[in-house]
mmCIF file of C-alpha atoms in Angstrom:
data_model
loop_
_atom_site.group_PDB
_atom_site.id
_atom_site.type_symbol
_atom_site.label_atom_id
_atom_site.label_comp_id
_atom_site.label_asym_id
_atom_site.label_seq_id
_atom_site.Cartn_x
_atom_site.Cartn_y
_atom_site.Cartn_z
ATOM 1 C CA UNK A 1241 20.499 13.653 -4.982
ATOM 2 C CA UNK A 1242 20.442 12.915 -0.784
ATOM 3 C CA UNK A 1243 16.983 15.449 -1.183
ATOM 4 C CA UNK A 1244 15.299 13.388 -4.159
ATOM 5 C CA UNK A 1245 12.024 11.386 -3.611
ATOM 6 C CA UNK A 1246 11.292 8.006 -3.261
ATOM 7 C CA UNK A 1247 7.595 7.364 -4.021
ATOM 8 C CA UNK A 1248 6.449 4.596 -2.490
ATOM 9 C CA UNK A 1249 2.839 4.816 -3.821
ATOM 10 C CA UNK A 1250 2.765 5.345 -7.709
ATOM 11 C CA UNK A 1251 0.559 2.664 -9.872
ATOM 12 C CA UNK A 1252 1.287 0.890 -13.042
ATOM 13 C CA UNK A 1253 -1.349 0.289 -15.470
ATOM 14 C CA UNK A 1254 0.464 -2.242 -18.102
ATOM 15 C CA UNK A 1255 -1.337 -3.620 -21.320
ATOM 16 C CA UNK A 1256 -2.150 -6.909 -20.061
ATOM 17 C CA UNK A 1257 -3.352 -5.670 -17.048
ATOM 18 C CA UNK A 1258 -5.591 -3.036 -18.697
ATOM 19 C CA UNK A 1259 -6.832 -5.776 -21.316
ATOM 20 C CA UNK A 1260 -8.341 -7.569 -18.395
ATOM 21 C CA UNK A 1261 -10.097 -4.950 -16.540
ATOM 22 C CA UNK A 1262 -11.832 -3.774 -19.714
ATOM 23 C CA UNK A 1263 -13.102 -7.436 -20.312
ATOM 24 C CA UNK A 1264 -14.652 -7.566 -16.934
ATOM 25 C CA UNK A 1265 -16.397 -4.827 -17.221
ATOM 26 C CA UNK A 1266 -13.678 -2.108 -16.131
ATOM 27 C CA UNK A 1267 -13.185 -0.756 -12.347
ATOM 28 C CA UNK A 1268 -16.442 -1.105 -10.342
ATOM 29 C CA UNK A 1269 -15.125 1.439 -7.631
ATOM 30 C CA UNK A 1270 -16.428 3.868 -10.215
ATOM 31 C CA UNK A 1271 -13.214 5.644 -11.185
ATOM 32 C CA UNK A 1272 -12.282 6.235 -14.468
ATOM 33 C CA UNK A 1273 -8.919 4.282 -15.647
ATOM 34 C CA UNK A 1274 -6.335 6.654 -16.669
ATOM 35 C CA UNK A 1275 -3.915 6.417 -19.435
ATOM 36 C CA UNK A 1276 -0.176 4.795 -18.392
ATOM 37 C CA UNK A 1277 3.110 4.338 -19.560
ATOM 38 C CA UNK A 1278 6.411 3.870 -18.055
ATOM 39 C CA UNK A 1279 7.501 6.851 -19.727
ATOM 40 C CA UNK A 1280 4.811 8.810 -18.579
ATOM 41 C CA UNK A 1281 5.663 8.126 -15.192
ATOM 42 C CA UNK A 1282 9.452 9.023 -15.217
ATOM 43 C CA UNK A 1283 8.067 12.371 -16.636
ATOM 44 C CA UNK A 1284 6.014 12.729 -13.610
ATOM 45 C CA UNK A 1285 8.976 12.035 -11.165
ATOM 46 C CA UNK A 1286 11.626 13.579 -13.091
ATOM 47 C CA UNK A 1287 8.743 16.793 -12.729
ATOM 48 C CA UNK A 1288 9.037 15.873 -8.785
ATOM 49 C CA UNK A 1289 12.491 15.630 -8.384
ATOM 50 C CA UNK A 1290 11.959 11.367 -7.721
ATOM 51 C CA UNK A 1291 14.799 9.922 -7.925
ATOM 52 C CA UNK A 1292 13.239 6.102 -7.145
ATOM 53 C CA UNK A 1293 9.551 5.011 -7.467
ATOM 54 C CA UNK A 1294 8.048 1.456 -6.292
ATOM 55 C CA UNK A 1295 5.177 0.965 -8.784
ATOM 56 C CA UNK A 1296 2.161 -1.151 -8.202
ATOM 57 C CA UNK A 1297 -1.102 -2.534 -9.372
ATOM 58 C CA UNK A 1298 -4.054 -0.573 -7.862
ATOM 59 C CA UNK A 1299 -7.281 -1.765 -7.424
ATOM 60 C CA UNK A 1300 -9.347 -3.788 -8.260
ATOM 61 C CA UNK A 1301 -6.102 -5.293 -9.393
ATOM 62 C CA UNK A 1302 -6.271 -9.563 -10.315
ATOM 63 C CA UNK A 1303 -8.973 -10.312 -8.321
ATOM 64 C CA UNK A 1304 -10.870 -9.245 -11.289
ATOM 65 C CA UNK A 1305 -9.855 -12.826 -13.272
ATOM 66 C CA UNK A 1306 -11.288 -14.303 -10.429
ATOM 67 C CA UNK A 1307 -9.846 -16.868 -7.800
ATOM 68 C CA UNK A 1308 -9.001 -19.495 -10.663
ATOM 69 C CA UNK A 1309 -6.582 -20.005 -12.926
ATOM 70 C CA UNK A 1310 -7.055 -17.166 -15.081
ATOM 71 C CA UNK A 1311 -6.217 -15.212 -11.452
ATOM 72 C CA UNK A 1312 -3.207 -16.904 -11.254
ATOM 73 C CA UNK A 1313 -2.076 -16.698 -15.105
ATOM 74 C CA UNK A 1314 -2.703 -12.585 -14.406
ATOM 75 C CA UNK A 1315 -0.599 -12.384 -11.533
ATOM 76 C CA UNK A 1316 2.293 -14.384 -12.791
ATOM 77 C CA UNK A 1317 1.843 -12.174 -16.104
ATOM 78 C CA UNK A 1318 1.910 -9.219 -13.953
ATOM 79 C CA UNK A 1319 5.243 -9.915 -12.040
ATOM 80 C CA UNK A 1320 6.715 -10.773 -15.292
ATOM 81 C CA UNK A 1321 6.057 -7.387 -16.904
ATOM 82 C CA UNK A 1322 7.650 -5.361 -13.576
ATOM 83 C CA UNK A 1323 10.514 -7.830 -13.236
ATOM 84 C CA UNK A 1324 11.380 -7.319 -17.086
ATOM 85 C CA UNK A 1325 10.383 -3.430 -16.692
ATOM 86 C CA UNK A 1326 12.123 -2.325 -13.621
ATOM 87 C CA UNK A 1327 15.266 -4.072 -14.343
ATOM 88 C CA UNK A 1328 15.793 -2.521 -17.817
ATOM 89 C CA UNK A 1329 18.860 -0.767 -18.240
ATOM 90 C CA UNK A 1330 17.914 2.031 -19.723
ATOM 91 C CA UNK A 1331 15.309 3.167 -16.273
ATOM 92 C CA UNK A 1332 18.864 3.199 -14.701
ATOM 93 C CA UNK A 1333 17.739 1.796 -11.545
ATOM 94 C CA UNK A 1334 14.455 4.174 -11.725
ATOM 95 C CA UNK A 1335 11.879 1.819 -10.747
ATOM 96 C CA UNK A 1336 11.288 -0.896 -8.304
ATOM 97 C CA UNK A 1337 7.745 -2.597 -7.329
ATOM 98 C CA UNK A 1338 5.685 -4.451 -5.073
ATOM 99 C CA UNK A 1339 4.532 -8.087 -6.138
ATOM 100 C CA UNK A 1340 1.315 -8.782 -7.310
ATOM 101 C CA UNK A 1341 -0.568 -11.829 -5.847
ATOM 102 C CA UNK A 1342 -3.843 -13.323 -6.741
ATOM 103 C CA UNK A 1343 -7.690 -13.019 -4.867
ATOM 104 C CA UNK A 1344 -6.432 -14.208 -1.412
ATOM 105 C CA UNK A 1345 -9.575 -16.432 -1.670
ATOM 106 C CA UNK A 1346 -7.632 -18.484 -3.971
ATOM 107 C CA UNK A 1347 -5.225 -19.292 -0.884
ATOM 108 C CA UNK A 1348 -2.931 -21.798 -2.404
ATOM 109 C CA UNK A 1349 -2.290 -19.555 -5.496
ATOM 110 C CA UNK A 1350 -1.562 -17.001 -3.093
ATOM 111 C CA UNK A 1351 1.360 -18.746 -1.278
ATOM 112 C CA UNK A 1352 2.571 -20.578 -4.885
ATOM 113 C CA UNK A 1353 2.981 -16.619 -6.394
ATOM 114 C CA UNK A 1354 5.162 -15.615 -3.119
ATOM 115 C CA UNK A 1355 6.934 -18.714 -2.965
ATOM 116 C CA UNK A 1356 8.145 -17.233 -6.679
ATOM 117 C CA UNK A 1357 8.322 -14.042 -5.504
ATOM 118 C CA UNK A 1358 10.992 -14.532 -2.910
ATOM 119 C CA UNK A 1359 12.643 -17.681 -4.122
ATOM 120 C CA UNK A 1360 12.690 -18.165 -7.836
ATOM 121 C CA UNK A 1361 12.015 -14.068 -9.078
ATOM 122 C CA UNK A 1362 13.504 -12.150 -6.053
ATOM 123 C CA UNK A 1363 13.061 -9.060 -7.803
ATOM 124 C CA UNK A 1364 10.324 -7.323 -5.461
ATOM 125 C CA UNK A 1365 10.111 -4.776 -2.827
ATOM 126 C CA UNK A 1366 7.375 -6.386 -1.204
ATOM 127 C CA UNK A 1367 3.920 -7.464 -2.301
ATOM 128 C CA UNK A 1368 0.683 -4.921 -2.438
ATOM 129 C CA UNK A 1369 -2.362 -6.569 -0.409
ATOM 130 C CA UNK A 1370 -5.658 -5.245 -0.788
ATOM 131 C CA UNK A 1371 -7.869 -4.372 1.894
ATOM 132 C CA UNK A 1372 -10.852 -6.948 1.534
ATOM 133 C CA UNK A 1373 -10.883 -10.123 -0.439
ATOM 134 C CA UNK A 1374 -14.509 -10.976 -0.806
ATOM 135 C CA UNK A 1375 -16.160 -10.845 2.219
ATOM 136 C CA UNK A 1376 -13.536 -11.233 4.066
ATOM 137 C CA UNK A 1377 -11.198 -8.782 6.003
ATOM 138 C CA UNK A 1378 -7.294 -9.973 6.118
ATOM 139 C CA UNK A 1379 -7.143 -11.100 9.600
ATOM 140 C CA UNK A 1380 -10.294 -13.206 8.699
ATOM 141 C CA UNK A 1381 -8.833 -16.938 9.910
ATOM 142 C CA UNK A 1382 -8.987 -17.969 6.241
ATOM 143 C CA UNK A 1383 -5.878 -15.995 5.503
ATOM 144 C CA UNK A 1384 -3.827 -17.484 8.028
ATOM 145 C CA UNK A 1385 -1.402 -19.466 6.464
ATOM 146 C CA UNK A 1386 -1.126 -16.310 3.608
ATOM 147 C CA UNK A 1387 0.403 -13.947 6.747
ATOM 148 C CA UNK A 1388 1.835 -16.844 7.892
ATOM 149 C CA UNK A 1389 3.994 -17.386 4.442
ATOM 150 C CA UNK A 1390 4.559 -13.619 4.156
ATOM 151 C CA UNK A 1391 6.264 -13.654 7.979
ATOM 152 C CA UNK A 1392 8.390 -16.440 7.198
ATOM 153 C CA UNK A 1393 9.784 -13.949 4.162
ATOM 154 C CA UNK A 1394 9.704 -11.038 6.256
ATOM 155 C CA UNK A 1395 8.009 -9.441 3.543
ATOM 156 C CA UNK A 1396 6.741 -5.566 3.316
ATOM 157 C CA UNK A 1397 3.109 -5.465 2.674
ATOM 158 C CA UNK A 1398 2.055 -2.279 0.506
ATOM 159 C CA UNK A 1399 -1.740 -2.269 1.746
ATOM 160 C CA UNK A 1400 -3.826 -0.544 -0.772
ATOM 161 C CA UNK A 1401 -7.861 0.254 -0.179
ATOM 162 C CA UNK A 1402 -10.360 -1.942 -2.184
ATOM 163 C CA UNK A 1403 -13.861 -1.531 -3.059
ATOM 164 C CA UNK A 1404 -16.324 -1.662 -0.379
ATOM 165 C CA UNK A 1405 -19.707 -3.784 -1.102
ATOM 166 C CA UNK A 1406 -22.437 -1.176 0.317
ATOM 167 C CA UNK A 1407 -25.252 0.334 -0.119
ATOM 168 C CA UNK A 1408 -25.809 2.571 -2.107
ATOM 169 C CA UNK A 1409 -22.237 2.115 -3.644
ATOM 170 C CA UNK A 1410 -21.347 5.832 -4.300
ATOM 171 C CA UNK A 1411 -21.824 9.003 -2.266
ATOM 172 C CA UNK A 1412 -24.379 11.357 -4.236
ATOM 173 C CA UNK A 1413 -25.173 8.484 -6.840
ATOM 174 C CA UNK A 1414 -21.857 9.982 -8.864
ATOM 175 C CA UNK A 1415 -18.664 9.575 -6.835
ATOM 176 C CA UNK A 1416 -16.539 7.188 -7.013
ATOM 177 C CA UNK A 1417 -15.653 5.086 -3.832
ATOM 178 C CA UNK A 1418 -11.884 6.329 -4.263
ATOM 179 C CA UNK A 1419 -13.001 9.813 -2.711
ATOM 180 C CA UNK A 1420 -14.845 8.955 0.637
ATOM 181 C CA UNK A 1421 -14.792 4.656 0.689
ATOM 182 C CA UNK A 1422 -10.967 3.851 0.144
ATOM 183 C CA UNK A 1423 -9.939 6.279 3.207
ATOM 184 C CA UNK A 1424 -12.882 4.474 5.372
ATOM 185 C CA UNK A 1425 -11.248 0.645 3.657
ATOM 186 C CA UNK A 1426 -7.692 1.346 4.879
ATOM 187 C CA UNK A 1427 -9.191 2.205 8.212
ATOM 188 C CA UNK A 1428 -11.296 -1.351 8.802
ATOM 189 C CA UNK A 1429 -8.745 -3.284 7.483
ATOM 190 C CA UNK A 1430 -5.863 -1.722 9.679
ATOM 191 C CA UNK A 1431 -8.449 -1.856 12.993
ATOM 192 C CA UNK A 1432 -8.713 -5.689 12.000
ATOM 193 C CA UNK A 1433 -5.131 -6.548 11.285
ATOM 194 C CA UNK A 1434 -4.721 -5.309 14.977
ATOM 195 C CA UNK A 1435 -7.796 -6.577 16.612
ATOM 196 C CA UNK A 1436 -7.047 -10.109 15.248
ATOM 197 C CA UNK A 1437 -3.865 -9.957 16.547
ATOM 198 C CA UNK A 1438 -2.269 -10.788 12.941
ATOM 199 C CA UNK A 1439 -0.019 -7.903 13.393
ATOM 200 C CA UNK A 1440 1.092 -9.001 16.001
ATOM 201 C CA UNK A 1441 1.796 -12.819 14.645
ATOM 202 C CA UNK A 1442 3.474 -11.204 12.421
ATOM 203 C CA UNK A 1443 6.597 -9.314 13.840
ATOM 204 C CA UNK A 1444 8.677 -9.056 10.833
ATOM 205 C CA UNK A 1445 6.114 -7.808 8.222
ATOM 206 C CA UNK A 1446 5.756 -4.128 7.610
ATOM 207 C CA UNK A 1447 2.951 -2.847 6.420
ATOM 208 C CA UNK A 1448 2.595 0.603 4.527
ATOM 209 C CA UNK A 1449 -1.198 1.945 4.707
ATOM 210 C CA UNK A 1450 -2.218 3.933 1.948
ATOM 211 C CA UNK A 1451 -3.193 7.790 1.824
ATOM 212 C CA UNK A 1452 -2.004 8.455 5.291
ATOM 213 C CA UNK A 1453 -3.587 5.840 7.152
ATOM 214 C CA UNK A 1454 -7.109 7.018 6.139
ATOM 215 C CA UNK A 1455 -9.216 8.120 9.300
ATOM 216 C CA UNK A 1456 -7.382 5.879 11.211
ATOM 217 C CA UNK A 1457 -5.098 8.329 12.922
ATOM 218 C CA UNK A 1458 -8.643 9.723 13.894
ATOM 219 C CA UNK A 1459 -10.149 6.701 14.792
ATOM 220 C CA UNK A 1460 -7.408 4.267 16.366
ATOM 221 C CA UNK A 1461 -8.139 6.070 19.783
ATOM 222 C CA UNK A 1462 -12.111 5.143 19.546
ATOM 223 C CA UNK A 1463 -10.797 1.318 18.586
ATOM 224 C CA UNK A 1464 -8.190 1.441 21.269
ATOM 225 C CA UNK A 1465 -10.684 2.479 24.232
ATOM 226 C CA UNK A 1466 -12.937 0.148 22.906
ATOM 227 C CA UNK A 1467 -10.914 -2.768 24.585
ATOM 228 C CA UNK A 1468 -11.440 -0.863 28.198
ATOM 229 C CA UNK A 1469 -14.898 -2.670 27.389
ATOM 230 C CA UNK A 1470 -14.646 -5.830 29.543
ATOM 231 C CA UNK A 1471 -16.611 -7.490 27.604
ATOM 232 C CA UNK A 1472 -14.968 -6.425 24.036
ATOM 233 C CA UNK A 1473 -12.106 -7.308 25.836
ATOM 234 C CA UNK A 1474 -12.487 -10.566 26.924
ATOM 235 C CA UNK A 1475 -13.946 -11.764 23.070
ATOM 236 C CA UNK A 1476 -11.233 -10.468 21.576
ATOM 237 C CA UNK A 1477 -8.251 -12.020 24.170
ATOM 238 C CA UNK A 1478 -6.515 -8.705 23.660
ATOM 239 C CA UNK A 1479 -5.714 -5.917 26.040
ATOM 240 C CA UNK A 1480 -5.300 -1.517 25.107
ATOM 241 C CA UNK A 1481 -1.687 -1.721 25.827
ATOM 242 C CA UNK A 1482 -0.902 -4.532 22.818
ATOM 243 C CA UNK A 1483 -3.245 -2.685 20.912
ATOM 244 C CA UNK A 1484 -1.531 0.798 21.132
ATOM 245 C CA UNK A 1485 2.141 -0.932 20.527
ATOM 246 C CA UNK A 1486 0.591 -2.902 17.498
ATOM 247 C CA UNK A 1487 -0.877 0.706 15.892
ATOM 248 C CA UNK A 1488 2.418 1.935 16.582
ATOM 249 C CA UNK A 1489 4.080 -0.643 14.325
ATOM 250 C CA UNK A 1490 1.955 0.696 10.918
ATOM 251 C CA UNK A 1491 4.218 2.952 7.789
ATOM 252 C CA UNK A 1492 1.856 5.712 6.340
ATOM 253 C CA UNK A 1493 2.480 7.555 2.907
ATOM 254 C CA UNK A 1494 1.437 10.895 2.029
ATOM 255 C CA UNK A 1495 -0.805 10.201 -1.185
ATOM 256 C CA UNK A 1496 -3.099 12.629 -1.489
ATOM 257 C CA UNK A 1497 -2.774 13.424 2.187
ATOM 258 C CA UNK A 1498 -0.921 16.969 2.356
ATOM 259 C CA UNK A 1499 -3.388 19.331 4.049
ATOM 260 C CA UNK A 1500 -2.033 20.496 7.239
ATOM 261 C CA UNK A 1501 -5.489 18.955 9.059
ATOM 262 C CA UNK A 1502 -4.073 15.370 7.385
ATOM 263 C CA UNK A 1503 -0.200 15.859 7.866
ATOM 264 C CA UNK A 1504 -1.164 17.213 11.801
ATOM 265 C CA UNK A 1505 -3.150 14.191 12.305
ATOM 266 C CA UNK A 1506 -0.547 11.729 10.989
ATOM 267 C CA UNK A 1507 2.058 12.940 13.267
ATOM 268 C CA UNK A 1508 0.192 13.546 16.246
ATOM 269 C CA UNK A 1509 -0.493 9.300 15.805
ATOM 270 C CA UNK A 1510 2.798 8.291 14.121
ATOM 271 C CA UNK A 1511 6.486 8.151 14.623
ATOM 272 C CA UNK A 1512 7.958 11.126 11.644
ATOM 273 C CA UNK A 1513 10.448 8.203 11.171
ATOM 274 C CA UNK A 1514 7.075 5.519 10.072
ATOM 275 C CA UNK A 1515 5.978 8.486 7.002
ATOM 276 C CA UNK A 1516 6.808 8.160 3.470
ATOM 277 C CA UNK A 1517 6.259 10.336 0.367
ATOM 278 C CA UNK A 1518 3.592 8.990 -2.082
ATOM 279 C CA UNK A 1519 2.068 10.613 -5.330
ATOM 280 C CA UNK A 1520 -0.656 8.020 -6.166
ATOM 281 C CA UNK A 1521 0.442 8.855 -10.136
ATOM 282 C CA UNK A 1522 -1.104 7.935 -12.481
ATOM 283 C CA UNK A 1523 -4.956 7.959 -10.632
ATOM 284 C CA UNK A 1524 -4.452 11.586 -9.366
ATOM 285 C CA UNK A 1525 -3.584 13.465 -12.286
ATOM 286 C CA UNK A 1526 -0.442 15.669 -12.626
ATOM 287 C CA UNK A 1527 -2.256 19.015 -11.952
ATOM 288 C CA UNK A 1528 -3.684 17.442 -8.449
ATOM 289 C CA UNK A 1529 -0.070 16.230 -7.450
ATOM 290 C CA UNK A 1530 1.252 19.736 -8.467
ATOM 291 C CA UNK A 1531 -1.368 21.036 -6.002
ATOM 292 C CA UNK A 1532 -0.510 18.316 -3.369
ATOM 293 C CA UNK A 1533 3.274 19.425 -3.826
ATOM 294 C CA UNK A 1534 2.556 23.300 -3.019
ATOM 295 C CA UNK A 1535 0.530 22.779 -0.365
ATOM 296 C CA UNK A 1536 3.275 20.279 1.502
ATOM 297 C CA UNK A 1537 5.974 22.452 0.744
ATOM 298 C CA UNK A 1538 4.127 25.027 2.354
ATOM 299 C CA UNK A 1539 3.622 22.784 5.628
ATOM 300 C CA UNK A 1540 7.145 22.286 5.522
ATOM 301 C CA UNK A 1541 8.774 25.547 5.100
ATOM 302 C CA UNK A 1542 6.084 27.563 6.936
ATOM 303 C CA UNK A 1543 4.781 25.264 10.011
ATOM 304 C CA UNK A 1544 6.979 24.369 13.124
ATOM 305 C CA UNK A 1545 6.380 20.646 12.623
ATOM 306 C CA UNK A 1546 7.174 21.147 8.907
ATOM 307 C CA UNK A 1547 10.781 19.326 9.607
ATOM 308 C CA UNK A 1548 9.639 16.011 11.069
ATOM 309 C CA UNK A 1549 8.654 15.450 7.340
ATOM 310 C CA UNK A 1550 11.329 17.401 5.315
ATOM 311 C CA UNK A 1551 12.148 15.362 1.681
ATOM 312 C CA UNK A 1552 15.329 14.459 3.460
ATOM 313 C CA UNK A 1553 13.742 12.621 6.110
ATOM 314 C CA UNK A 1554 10.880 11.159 3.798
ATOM 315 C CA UNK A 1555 13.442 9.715 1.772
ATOM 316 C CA UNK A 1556 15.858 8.767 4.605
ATOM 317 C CA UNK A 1557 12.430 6.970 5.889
ATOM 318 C CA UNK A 1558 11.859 4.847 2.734
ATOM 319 C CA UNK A 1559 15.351 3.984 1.890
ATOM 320 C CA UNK A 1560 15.588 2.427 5.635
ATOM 321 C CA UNK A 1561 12.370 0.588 5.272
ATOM 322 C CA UNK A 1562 13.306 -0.483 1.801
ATOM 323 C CA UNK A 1563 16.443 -1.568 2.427
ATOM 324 C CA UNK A 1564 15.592 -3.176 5.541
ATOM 325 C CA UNK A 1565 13.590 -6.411 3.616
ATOM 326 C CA UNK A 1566 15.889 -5.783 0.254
ATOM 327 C CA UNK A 1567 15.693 -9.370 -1.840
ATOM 328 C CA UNK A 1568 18.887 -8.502 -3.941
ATOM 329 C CA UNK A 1569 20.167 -4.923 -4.256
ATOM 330 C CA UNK A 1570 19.712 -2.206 -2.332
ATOM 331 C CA UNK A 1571 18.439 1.576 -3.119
ATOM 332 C CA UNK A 1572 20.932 3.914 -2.360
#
């Protein structure tokens, strides 16, 4: 059991949820919307030897209702289905999951849904944020008091890509913005969470990026020297040092991140200790998380860095971070 996964990045697709996207038109990154049960993803850990799995909404998640009340009614729906799901006896302790909150646009239905997050539900792991609302990026001023609410609960933010608005929206007019756009996402909206200082306003929120950090442990360097620009420094009252020790502060999981180019990368930019095991079930499909399996097992048993991220210390990883801004009961 010490050995068995905790999977920090596996969606849930319930019936409400799904009811919604369909009457808005369905996902406009372009991806199809797979088929999901709870069931079907205890077969999928029980096939990985997961022992514990933290499910979430993926994108485009509620923003789709809009930043109304129909946003609101979604998210609230939302947190009622995992709350009733993951505490069900007969998961035996199988599932967790990070709360769902509405468009950040709609700010004070924001801070209402994770006032009853942590003080009336206080079922959640932590909350999944999205990385654009709108036209805005999250350290965008108009968020403020949002990381300001999530600091006071010392919350862990599960930071999942969104869609990017460009042009033309997908790469050889077929694929979808998952494959090339969600990486680049993850990327902007970790540079501006440290740029705008909001990391660093925020000392007690944790923040998970998605698919290892996308190209940010190959870009944070380029932002980083950036500031050695007097004049980018000066604008943005911030200096390379901060900057380095706020990257530092960032979790990564391994969804669909397993080649050794992706798993070299992440540790030559992140603490081993900051790296935790994700499948990204059900949107890659079993067969591509079988693959992803081999070819990290390989890394592990065959290359000299293959300890640093042994399922042993995955799992020691996510139990500490877990555990660390627990509501309730802890994972053991």
């Amino acid at each position: 059991m010490s050995a068995q996964r905790i999977d920090t990045h596996i969606h849930a697709l319930p019936p409400v949820y799904v009811r919604a996207l369909e009457a808005a038109g369905g996902d406009p990154s372009g991806y199809p919307t797979p088929d999901w049960t709870l069931e079907a993803a205890l077969h999928s850990m029980d096939a990985l030897e997961t022992s514990v799995g933290i499910l979430s909404l993926s994108t485009p998640g509620v923003p789709i209702a809009g930043t109304g009340e129909a946003g609101r009614k979604l998210a609230r729906d939302m947190n009622h289905y995992f709350g009733n799901s993951t505490t069900k006896c007969k998961y035996n302790n199988r599932f967790g999951f990070f709360g769902v909150l509405p468009d950040w646009q709609d700010v004070n239905g924001t801070l209402d849904e994770l006032d009853y997050l942590y003080q009336e539900q206080k079922l959640c792991n932590g909350v999944t944020v999205y990385t654009t609302y709108g036209d805005k990026l999250l350290g965008d001023k108009h968020f403020t008091p949002i990381w300001d609410r999530l600091q006071q609960y010392k919350a862990l933010v599960f930071l999942h890509p969104g869609v990017l608005a460009v042009e033309p929206q997908f790469v050889a007019s077929v694929l979808p913005q998952p494959i090339v756009d969600y990486p680049i996402a993850t990327t902007r909206a970790a540079v501006d969470l440290v740029m705008t200082q909001t990391v660093r306003r925020c000392p007690d929120v944790d923040i998970i990026l998605s698919h290892a950090g996308g190209t940010l442990p190959f870009l944070a360097e380029r932002a980083i020297g950036s500031l050695a620009v007097p004049e980018i420094a000066t604008r943005l009252g911030f200096d390379m040092v901060k900057a380095r020790d706020d990257f530092s502060r960032f979790y990564y999981d391994t969804a669909l991140s397993a080649s050794p180019a992706q798993l070299h990368g992440l540790l030559d930019f992140a603490d081993p200790s900051h790296i935790l095991f994700g499948s990204d079930f059900p949107y890659a499909p079993q067969f591509a998380i079988n693959a992803q399996m081999a070819r990290y097992a390989a890394f592990v048993a065959t290359d000299q860095r293959g300890s640093d991220l042994s399922p042993e210390k995955l799992r020691e990883n996510a139990l500490t971070l877990l555990n660390k801004h627990a509501l309730k009961k802890k994972i053991q």
